Short mmCIF file of C-alpha atoms in Angstrom, two decimals:
data_model
loop_
_atom_site.label_atom_id
_atom_site.label_comp_id
_atom_site.label_asym_id
_atom_site.label_seq_id
_atom_site.Cartn_x
_atom_site.Cartn_y
_atom_site.Cartn_z
CA MET Z 233 -105.43 -54.74 -24.28
CA THR Z 234 -104.36 -51.78 -22.15
CA VAL Z 235 -105.81 -51.18 -18.69
CA GLN Z 236 -105.76 -47.57 -17.53
CA ILE Z 237 -105.35 -46.94 -13.79
CA PRO Z 238 -107.11 -43.85 -12.69
CA ASN Z 239 -105.04 -41.09 -10.89
CA PRO Z 240 -106.57 -40.68 -7.48
CA THR Z 241 -107.25 -37.22 -6.28
CA PRO Z 242 -105.11 -36.27 -3.20
CA ASP Z 243 -106.82 -35.67 0.02
CA PRO Z 244 -106.30 -32.07 1.29
CA ASP Z 245 -105.87 -33.24 4.87
CA GLU Z 246 -103.01 -35.55 3.94
CA VAL Z 247 -101.24 -32.75 2.05
CA GLU Z 248 -101.42 -30.48 5.04
CA ARG Z 249 -100.09 -33.22 7.33
CA GLY Z 250 -97.17 -33.84 4.94
CA LEU Z 251 -96.25 -30.20 4.77
CA ALA Z 252 -96.41 -29.92 8.54
CA ASP Z 253 -94.14 -32.95 8.94
CA LEU Z 254 -91.63 -31.45 6.42
CA GLU Z 255 -91.52 -28.12 8.24
CA ARG Z 256 -91.02 -29.87 11.59
CA HIS Z 257 -88.18 -31.96 10.14
CA LEU Z 258 -86.42 -28.90 8.74
CA ALA Z 259 -86.77 -27.10 12.07
CA GLN Z 260 -85.23 -30.03 13.93
CA ALA Z 261 -82.36 -30.18 11.46
CA ALA Z 262 -81.72 -26.44 11.87
CA ASP Z 263 -81.67 -26.74 15.66
CA ALA Z 264 -79.19 -29.64 15.57
CA ARG Z 265 -76.68 -27.78 13.24
CA PRO Z 266 -74.12 -25.41 15.00
CA ASP Z 267 -74.47 -21.77 14.43
CA THR Z 268 -71.82 -20.52 11.98
CA PRO Z 269 -71.54 -16.92 11.01
CA ALA Z 270 -71.88 -15.96 7.46
CA PRO Z 271 -68.64 -15.50 5.47
CA ASP Z 272 -68.99 -11.79 5.30
CA ALA Z 273 -70.48 -11.34 8.74
CA PRO Z 274 -68.15 -9.80 11.34
CA ASP Z 275 -67.07 -11.80 14.35
CA VAL Z 276 -69.00 -10.05 17.08
CA PRO Z 277 -68.28 -11.55 20.49
CA GLY Z 278 -71.34 -12.46 22.50
CA GLU Z 279 -73.79 -12.19 19.59
CA ARG Z 280 -74.83 -15.83 19.84
CA GLY Z 281 -73.93 -16.35 23.46
CA GLU Z 282 -70.25 -17.56 22.97
CA VAL Z 283 -67.54 -16.61 25.55
CA PRO Z 284 -65.12 -14.12 23.85
CA SER Z 285 -61.44 -15.42 23.84
CA GLY Z 286 -59.73 -12.15 22.73
CA GLU Z 287 -57.28 -13.96 20.38
CA THR Z 288 -57.60 -11.52 17.57
CA ARG Z 289 -55.01 -10.96 14.88
CA ARG Z 290 -53.80 -7.77 16.56
CA VAL Z 291 -53.36 -9.57 19.88
CA ARG Z 292 -51.35 -12.33 18.24
CA ARG Z 293 -49.14 -9.80 16.44
CA LEU Z 294 -48.47 -7.86 19.64
CA ARG Z 295 -47.68 -11.09 21.52
CA ALA Z 296 -45.13 -11.98 18.82
CA GLU Z 297 -43.49 -8.54 19.11
CA VAL Z 298 -43.19 -8.88 22.90
CA ALA Z 299 -41.64 -12.34 22.58
CA GLU Z 300 -39.19 -11.07 20.00
CA ALA Z 301 -38.19 -8.13 22.20
CA ARG Z 302 -37.62 -10.40 25.21
CA ARG Z 303 -35.45 -12.71 23.08
CA LEU Z 304 -33.44 -9.81 21.70
CA ALA Z 305 -32.89 -8.38 25.19
CA GLU Z 306 -31.62 -11.77 26.33
CA LEU Z 307 -29.19 -12.11 23.41
CA GLN Z 308 -27.90 -8.53 23.66
CA GLY Z 309 -26.45 -9.30 27.07
CA ASP Z 310 -24.09 -11.87 25.49
CA ASP Z 311 -20.68 -10.32 24.51
CA THR Z 312 -19.49 -13.32 22.51
CA PRO Z 313 -19.89 -11.62 19.10
CA LEU Z 314 -17.78 -8.71 20.37
CA LEU Z 315 -14.90 -11.05 21.17
CA LEU Z 316 -14.52 -12.18 17.57
CA ASP Z 317 -11.81 -10.54 15.40
CA SER Z 318 -13.05 -8.60 12.44
CA PRO Z 319 -11.17 -8.86 9.11
CA LYS Z 320 -9.54 -5.46 9.77
CA VAL Z 321 -8.33 -6.58 13.20
CA ARG Z 322 -6.88 -9.78 11.75
CA ARG Z 323 -5.05 -7.85 9.04
CA ARG Z 324 -3.62 -5.44 11.61
CA ARG Z 325 -2.60 -8.33 13.90
CA ARG Z 326 -0.92 -10.12 10.99
CA ALA Z 327 1.03 -6.94 10.14
CA ALA Z 328 2.09 -6.53 13.79
CA TYR Z 329 3.33 -10.13 14.02
CA GLU Z 330 5.20 -9.70 10.73
CA ALA Z 331 6.87 -6.50 11.98
CA ALA Z 332 7.89 -8.24 15.21
CA ARG Z 333 9.39 -11.19 13.31
CA LEU Z 334 11.28 -8.87 10.98
CA HIS Z 335 12.67 -6.94 13.95
CA GLU Z 336 13.73 -10.19 15.60
CA LEU Z 337 15.35 -11.34 12.36
CA ALA Z 338 17.20 -8.02 12.04
CA GLN Z 339 18.86 -8.66 15.42
CA ASP Z 340 20.20 -12.03 14.31
CA PRO Z 341 24.00 -11.91 13.82
CA VAL Z 342 23.79 -13.80 10.53
CA MET Z 343 21.27 -11.32 9.18
CA ARG Z 344 23.35 -8.39 10.37
CA ALA Z 345 26.40 -9.82 8.62
CA TRP Z 346 24.39 -10.30 5.43
CA GLN Z 347 23.09 -6.74 5.59
CA ALA Z 348 26.60 -5.40 6.14
CA ALA Z 349 27.95 -7.37 3.16
CA ARG Z 350 25.08 -6.19 1.01
CA MET Z 351 25.62 -2.55 1.98
CA ARG Z 352 29.36 -2.90 1.44
CA ARG Z 353 28.85 -4.23 -2.10
CA LEU Z 354 26.43 -1.40 -2.81
CA LEU Z 355 28.84 1.26 -1.56
CA VAL Z 356 31.79 -0.20 -3.46
CA SER Z 357 29.76 -0.40 -6.65
CA ALA Z 358 28.56 3.19 -6.28
CA ALA Z 359 32.10 4.38 -5.54
CA MET Z 360 33.53 2.61 -8.59
CA VAL Z 361 30.80 3.99 -10.84
CA SER Z 362 31.40 7.49 -9.48
CA LEU Z 363 35.14 7.13 -9.98
CA THR Z 364 34.68 5.90 -13.55
CA LEU Z 365 32.34 8.78 -14.43
CA ALA Z 366 34.66 11.31 -12.81
CA LEU Z 367 37.60 10.06 -14.84
CA ALA Z 368 35.48 9.98 -17.99
CA TRP Z 369 34.47 13.60 -17.31
CA SER Z 370 38.10 14.67 -17.34
CA THR Z 371 38.81 12.84 -20.61
CA ALA Z 372 37.69 15.79 -22.73
CA GLY Z 373 39.88 18.23 -20.80
CA VAL Z 374 42.93 15.96 -21.04
CA GLN Z 375 42.30 15.45 -24.75
CA GLN Z 376 42.25 19.20 -25.33
CA PHE Z 377 45.49 19.58 -23.38
CA ALA Z 378 47.21 16.69 -25.18
CA ALA Z 379 46.00 17.68 -28.67
CA ASP Z 380 47.50 21.17 -28.26
CA GLY Z 381 45.54 22.63 -31.15
CA ALA Z 382 46.06 19.71 -33.56
CA PRO Z 383 43.57 19.48 -36.47
CA ALA Z 384 40.53 17.34 -35.88
CA TRP Z 385 40.90 13.66 -36.84
CA SER Z 386 44.61 14.02 -37.24
CA ALA Z 387 46.99 11.51 -35.67
CA ALA Z 388 47.85 13.84 -32.78
CA TRP Z 389 44.17 14.64 -32.22
CA LEU Z 390 43.21 10.95 -32.13
CA PHE Z 391 46.17 10.04 -29.91
CA ALA Z 392 45.12 12.73 -27.42
CA TRP Z 393 41.92 10.78 -26.70
CA CYS Z 394 44.01 7.83 -25.44
CA VAL Z 395 45.93 9.78 -22.79
CA GLU Z 396 43.19 9.91 -20.16
CA PRO Z 397 41.94 6.31 -20.66
CA PHE Z 398 45.29 4.64 -20.00
CA LEU Z 399 45.85 6.83 -16.95
CA SER Z 400 42.36 6.01 -15.69
CA LEU Z 401 42.74 2.27 -16.33
CA ALA Z 402 46.00 2.19 -14.38
CA LEU Z 403 44.36 4.08 -11.52
CA LEU Z 404 41.30 1.80 -11.58
CA VAL Z 405 43.54 -1.27 -11.32
CA ILE Z 406 45.01 0.01 -8.05
CA VAL Z 407 41.70 1.20 -6.63
CA GLY Z 408 39.93 -2.01 -7.68
CA ALA Z 409 42.55 -4.20 -6.03
CA LYS Z 410 42.38 -2.20 -2.80
CA ALA Z 411 38.59 -2.32 -2.83
CA TYR Z 412 38.44 -6.08 -3.43
CA LEU Z 413 40.98 -6.92 -0.76
CA GLY Z 414 39.32 -4.46 1.60
CA THR Z 415 36.03 -6.35 1.28
CA ARG Z 416 37.89 -9.55 2.22
CA GLY Z 417 39.24 -8.02 5.41
CA GLN Z 418 42.78 -7.62 4.01
CA PRO Z 419 43.12 -3.93 3.10
CA ILE Z 420 46.28 -2.88 1.29
CA ARG Z 421 48.29 -0.23 3.09
CA SER Z 422 51.23 0.51 0.81
CA ARG Z 423 52.91 3.86 0.50
CA THR Z 424 54.11 2.96 -2.99
CA LEU Z 425 50.57 2.39 -4.24
CA ALA Z 426 49.46 5.59 -2.53
CA ARG Z 427 52.19 7.57 -4.32
CA ILE Z 428 51.20 6.03 -7.66
CA GLU Z 429 47.58 6.97 -7.08
CA TRP Z 430 48.41 10.54 -6.22
CA LEU Z 431 50.75 10.81 -9.23
CA PHE Z 432 48.01 9.72 -11.64
CA LEU Z 433 45.48 12.01 -10.01
CA ALA Z 434 47.88 14.96 -10.04
CA LEU Z 435 48.61 14.44 -13.74
CA THR Z 436 44.90 14.28 -14.51
CA LEU Z 437 44.21 17.35 -12.39
CA GLY Z 438 47.04 19.34 -13.97
CA MET Z 439 46.11 18.48 -17.56
CA ASN Z 440 42.48 19.38 -16.96
CA GLY Z 441 43.10 22.70 -15.25
CA TRP Z 442 46.22 23.99 -16.99
CA PRO Z 443 44.57 25.53 -20.09
CA TYR Z 444 42.11 27.47 -17.88
CA LEU Z 445 44.49 28.87 -15.26
CA PRO Z 446 44.90 32.65 -14.87
CA GLY Z 447 47.64 33.90 -17.18
CA VAL Z 448 47.38 30.83 -19.41
CA ALA Z 449 43.82 31.11 -20.70
CA ASP Z 450 43.00 33.91 -23.16
CA GLN Z 451 40.00 34.83 -21.03
CA PHE Z 452 39.98 33.50 -17.48
CA SER Z 453 36.69 32.08 -16.17
CA VAL Z 454 36.28 30.61 -12.72
CA SER Z 455 33.29 28.50 -13.77
CA ARG Z 456 35.19 26.83 -16.62
CA LEU Z 457 38.16 26.11 -14.35
CA VAL Z 458 35.92 24.55 -11.65
CA LEU Z 459 34.03 22.43 -14.19
CA HIS Z 460 37.26 21.01 -15.62
CA LEU Z 461 38.67 20.34 -12.14
CA LEU Z 462 35.47 18.67 -10.94
CA GLY Z 463 36.25 15.22 -12.36
CA PRO Z 464 39.75 14.86 -10.87
CA ILE Z 465 38.59 16.25 -7.51
CA VAL Z 466 35.80 13.66 -7.28
CA ALA Z 467 38.28 10.93 -8.23
CA VAL Z 468 40.64 12.05 -5.45
CA ALA Z 469 37.78 12.01 -2.94
CA VAL Z 470 36.66 8.51 -3.93
CA VAL Z 471 40.17 7.06 -3.86
CA THR Z 472 40.79 8.59 -0.42
CA ALA Z 473 37.48 7.64 1.19
CA LEU Z 474 36.97 4.12 -0.19
CA PRO Z 475 39.81 2.36 1.72
CA ILE Z 476 38.71 4.01 4.97
CA ILE Z 477 35.12 2.82 4.49
CA LEU Z 478 36.20 -0.72 3.62
CA ALA Z 479 38.50 -0.89 6.64
CA ALA Z 480 35.58 0.10 8.87
CA PHE Z 481 33.45 -2.67 7.33
CA ALA Z 482 36.25 -5.19 7.84
CA ASP Z 483 36.43 -4.35 11.56
CA LEU Z 484 32.66 -4.44 12.04
CA ASP Z 485 31.49 -6.75 14.82
CA HIS Z 486 28.14 -8.41 14.11
CA GLY Z 487 27.81 -10.03 17.53
CA THR Z 488 28.45 -13.56 16.31
CA HIS Z 489 28.98 -14.69 19.92
CA THR Z 490 25.22 -15.25 20.15
CA THR Z 491 25.22 -17.93 17.48
CA PRO Z 492 26.59 -21.47 17.78
CA THR Z 493 29.63 -22.46 15.81
CA GLY Z 494 28.79 -24.42 12.69
CA PRO Z 495 29.90 -24.95 9.10
CA LEU Z 496 28.19 -21.73 8.02
CA THR Z 497 29.25 -19.56 10.95
CA GLY Z 498 32.61 -18.42 12.23
CA PRO Z 499 34.07 -19.07 15.66
CA PRO Z 500 32.14 -17.54 18.55
CA TYR Z 501 33.09 -14.07 19.69
CA ARG Z 502 34.94 -13.95 23.01
CA ASP Z 503 34.80 -10.92 25.20
CA ASN Z 504 37.96 -9.42 26.65
CA ALA Z 505 36.82 -10.11 30.22
CA PRO Z 506 36.23 -13.67 31.38
CA ALA Z 507 32.58 -14.70 31.30
CA ARG Z 508 32.67 -16.20 34.80
CA GLN Z 509 34.59 -13.45 36.53
CA ALA Z 510 33.41 -12.86 40.09
CA ALA Z 511 31.49 -9.67 40.73
CA GLY Z 512 33.56 -6.87 42.21
CA ASN Z 513 36.93 -8.24 41.07
CA PRO Z 514 38.91 -6.03 38.67
CA PRO Z 515 39.08 -7.30 35.07
CA ALA Z 516 42.15 -9.25 34.08
CA ARG Z 517 44.74 -7.16 32.26
CA VAL Z 518 45.60 -8.21 28.73
CA ASP Z 519 49.26 -8.12 27.73
CA VAL Z 520 48.99 -6.27 24.43
CA ASP Z 521 52.78 -6.20 23.96
CA ALA Z 522 53.01 -9.98 24.20
CA LEU Z 523 50.16 -10.40 21.75
CA THR Z 524 51.79 -7.89 19.42
CA ALA Z 525 55.06 -9.82 19.51
CA ARG Z 526 53.18 -13.03 18.80
CA ALA Z 527 51.36 -11.41 15.89
CA ARG Z 528 54.68 -10.11 14.55
CA HIS Z 529 56.04 -13.66 14.66
CA LEU Z 530 53.00 -14.97 12.80
CA ILE Z 531 53.49 -12.30 10.14
CA GLN Z 532 57.12 -13.32 9.70
CA THR Z 533 56.20 -16.97 9.35
CA GLY Z 534 53.50 -16.18 6.81
CA ALA Z 535 50.58 -17.24 8.99
CA LEU Z 536 49.26 -13.66 8.87
CA PRO Z 537 49.44 -11.09 6.07
CA ALA Z 538 51.72 -8.09 6.28
CA ALA Z 539 48.89 -5.82 7.39
CA PRO Z 540 46.40 -8.06 9.19
CA SER Z 541 42.95 -6.82 10.07
CA ALA Z 542 41.50 -6.87 13.55
CA ASN Z 543 39.28 -9.81 12.65
CA ALA Z 544 42.26 -11.83 11.40
CA LEU Z 545 44.22 -11.02 14.56
CA ARG Z 546 41.27 -12.03 16.73
CA LYS Z 547 41.07 -15.41 15.04
CA ALA Z 548 44.84 -16.02 15.11
CA LEU Z 549 45.49 -14.81 18.67
CA GLY Z 550 42.22 -16.01 20.22
CA CYS Z 551 41.54 -12.66 21.89
CA GLY Z 552 38.66 -10.22 21.96
CA MET Z 553 37.93 -7.69 19.25
CA ASP Z 554 39.03 -4.72 21.35
CA THR Z 555 42.37 -6.34 22.07
CA ALA Z 556 42.76 -7.28 18.41
CA ARG Z 557 42.23 -3.65 17.45
CA GLN Z 558 44.94 -2.58 19.91
CA VAL Z 559 47.36 -5.11 18.43
CA ARG Z 560 46.48 -3.95 14.91
CA ASP Z 561 47.12 -0.30 15.81
CA ALA Z 562 50.43 -1.25 17.45
CA LEU Z 563 51.54 -3.05 14.29
CA ARG Z 564 50.60 -0.04 12.20
CA GLU Z 565 52.62 2.27 14.40
CA GLU Z 566 55.64 0.01 14.01
CA GLY Z 567 55.28 -0.02 10.22
CA ARG Z 568 55.36 3.76 9.94
#
């Protein structure tokens, strides 16, 4: 059996008291909660009675700029970055140090001797090439002179091509020997070899120029005569100049007195005057005649060659280079 409970009818006074209590509770809760502006409401200082701080976004940005400027002004007074070498400065400094080292190396006696030997080989090579080309230039003129109108490819015509080569080879033997010995500081000074050289050169010059001389040629031409004489003239110039150049190289002083004596260096250079001579005293006189007589004795005994160079005399006599040159010149005067 079901018992139904009747729903009582609310009293209007109780409803009003409940609503009043709810409104009072909500008001108390609103008063206890802090005032927060709406999300979209602007932050207006002093609207709700707060004390304005002034820390806006613009103020913070300006404060950051001022701090940055003060820091930059402090760092700009430091010159440390300016003292550092840039890559360009380092490259220029490296080039300057390299140039200084190369200059210092160029003053070294060993380097100067090496440079002189290198230049001497270059000059001798160029002179020999020039002499060979000059003699080859005159081959055609000598062949025309020796063929004397013989038919082409005949025996006389072919033999005419051999005249200039065997003259040139004989001349190159003499010049080559003088050049080689000149580079070793022992130049050959022989009148016999000089006469042989001039004989070969005169024959080459005559055979080249004879068919084109005035009165011999059918039609004389100065240009043809000069062109055919050009080869022998160059050969004469090379043969005359090469021994003089090599003799100058043989007498060249590289200042080896600044280097210690060792297995790769020669004896130290000694000046003519004593190193410890007192100031104001006249230099000691060197007896060149006595040294010349001593050198003549060494030549007779075979200790020195027949025509010794100044460097060889300096080593054998133990004198300075200037004195050795005087002895060498005295020996040359006696041989004439």
